[in-house]
Coordinates of C-alpha atoms in Angstrom, one line a residue:
X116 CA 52.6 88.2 42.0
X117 CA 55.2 90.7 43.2
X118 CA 58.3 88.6 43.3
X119 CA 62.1 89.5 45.2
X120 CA 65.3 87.7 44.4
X121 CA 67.1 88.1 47.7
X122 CA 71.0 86.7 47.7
X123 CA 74.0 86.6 49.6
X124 CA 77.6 85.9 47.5
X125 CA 80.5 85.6 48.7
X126 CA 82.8 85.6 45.3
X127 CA 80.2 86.7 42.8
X128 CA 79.0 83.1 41.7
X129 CA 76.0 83.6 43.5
X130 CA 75.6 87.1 42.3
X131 CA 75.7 86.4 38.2
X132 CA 73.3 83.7 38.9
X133 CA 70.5 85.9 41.0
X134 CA 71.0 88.7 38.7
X135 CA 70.0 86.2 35.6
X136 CA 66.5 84.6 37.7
X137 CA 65.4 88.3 38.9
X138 CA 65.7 89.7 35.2
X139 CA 64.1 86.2 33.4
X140 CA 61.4 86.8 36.3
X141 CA 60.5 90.9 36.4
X142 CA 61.6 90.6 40.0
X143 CA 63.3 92.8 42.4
X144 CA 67.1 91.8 42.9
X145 CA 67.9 92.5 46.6
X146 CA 71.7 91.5 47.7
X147 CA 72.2 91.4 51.4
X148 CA 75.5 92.0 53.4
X149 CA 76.3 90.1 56.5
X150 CA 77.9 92.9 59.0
X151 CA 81.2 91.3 58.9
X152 CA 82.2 90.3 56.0
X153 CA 83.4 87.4 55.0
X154 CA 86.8 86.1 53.1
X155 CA 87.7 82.6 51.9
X156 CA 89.2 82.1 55.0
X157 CA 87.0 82.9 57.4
X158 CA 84.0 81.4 55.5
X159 CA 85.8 77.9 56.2
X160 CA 87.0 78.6 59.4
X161 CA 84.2 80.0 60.9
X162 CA 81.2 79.8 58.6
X163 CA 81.2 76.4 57.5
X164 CA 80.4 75.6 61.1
X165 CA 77.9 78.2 61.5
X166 CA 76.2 76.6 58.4
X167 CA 76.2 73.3 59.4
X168 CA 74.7 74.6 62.9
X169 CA 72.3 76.6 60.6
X170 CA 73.2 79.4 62.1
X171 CA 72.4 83.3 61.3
X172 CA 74.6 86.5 61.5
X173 CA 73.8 90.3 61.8
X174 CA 73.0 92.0 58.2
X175 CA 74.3 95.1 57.8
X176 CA 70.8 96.3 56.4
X177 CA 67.4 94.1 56.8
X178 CA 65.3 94.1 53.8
X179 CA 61.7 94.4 54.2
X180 CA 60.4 91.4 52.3
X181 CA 56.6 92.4 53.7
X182 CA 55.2 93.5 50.2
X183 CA 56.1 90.7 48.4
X184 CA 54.5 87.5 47.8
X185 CA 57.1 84.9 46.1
X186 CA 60.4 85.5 47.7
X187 CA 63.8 83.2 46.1
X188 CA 66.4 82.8 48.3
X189 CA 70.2 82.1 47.0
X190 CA 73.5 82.0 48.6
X191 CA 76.4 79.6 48.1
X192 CA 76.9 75.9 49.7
X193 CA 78.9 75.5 52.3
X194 CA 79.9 72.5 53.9
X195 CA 76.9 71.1 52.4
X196 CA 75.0 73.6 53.8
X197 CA 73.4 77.4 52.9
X198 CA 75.8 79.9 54.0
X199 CA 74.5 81.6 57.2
X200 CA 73.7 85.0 55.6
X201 CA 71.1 82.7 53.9
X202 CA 69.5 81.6 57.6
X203 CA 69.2 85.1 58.3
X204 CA 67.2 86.5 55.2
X205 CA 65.3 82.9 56.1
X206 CA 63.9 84.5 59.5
X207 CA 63.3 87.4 57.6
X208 CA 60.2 85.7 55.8
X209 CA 56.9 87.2 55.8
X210 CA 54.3 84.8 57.2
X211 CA 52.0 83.6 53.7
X212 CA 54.5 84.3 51.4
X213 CA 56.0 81.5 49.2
X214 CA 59.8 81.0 49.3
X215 CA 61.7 79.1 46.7
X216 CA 65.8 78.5 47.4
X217 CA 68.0 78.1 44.8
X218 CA 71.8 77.4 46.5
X219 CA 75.0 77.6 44.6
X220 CA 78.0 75.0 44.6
X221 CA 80.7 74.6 42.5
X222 CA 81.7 70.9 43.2
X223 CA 78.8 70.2 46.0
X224 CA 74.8 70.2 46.6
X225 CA 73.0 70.7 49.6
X226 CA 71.0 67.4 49.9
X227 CA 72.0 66.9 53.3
X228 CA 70.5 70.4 54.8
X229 CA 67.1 69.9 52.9
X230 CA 65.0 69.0 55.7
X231 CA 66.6 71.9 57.8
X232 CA 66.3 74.2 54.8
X233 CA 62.1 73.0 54.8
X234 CA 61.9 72.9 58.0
X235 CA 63.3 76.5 58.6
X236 CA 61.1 78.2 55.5
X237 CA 58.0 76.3 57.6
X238 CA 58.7 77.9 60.3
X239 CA 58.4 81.1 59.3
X240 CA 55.1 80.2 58.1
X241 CA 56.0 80.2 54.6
X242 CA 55.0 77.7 51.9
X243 CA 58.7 76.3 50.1
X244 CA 57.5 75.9 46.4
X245 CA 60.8 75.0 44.9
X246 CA 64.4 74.0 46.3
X247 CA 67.3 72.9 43.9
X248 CA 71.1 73.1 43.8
X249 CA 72.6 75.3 41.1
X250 CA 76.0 74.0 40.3
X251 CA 78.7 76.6 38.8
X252 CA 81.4 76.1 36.9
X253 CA 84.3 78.3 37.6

């Protein structure tokens, strides 16, 4: 089954922690880049309400996930929430293709987005095979 790691990190958390599942996996390690990136600032000020609104925002280059049949998805928590670069590799989905997310935290988890997480990979007319918090420890 040809299988994609496809992350978004903001301070390299993320990053360490997709390059480890797409190499323990054989899978393709994509990294995606919202067009305007981010700083700590600005991912308080302005994406932790986009996240909780589950909100997307333009990537700078959209991967074409088309060929592959499991797709992970990782990105960091914010406000509880997966950063919004994460909602928009989400609609990026192909239709049949089975989606696991794996979101990072270093003092939270994203139990309180789950059902909007689910309801989201449904959506695209994905099947959602797996979805746990990875908690870092920096």
């Amino acid at each position: 089954m040809k299988t994609a790691v496809v992350y978004y990190s903001l301070g390299g958390s993320t990053r360490s922690f997709a390059r480890a599942e797409a190499e323990a996996r054989g899978a393709d390690l994509i990294e995606i880049h919202p067009v305007k990136a981010y700083n700590p600032f600005t991912a308080f000020v302005c994406g932790c309400p986009a996240a909780i609104r589950q909100k997307g925002v333009p990537l700078s280059a959209a991967p074409d996930l088309s060929g592959y049949e499991r797709i992970i998805l990782m990105a960091p928590v914010w406000a509880g929430h997966p950063a919004p670069p994460f909602n928009s590799m989400a609609r990026l989905l192909p239709a049949g293709a089975e989606a696991e997310v794996l979101l990072v935290s270093s003092s939270g988890n994203s139990s309180k987005s789950r059902a909007k997480v689910r309801a989201l990979i449904q959506n695209q007319g994905c099947t959602l095979t797996a979805q746990r918090d990875i908690r870092s420890h920096q």
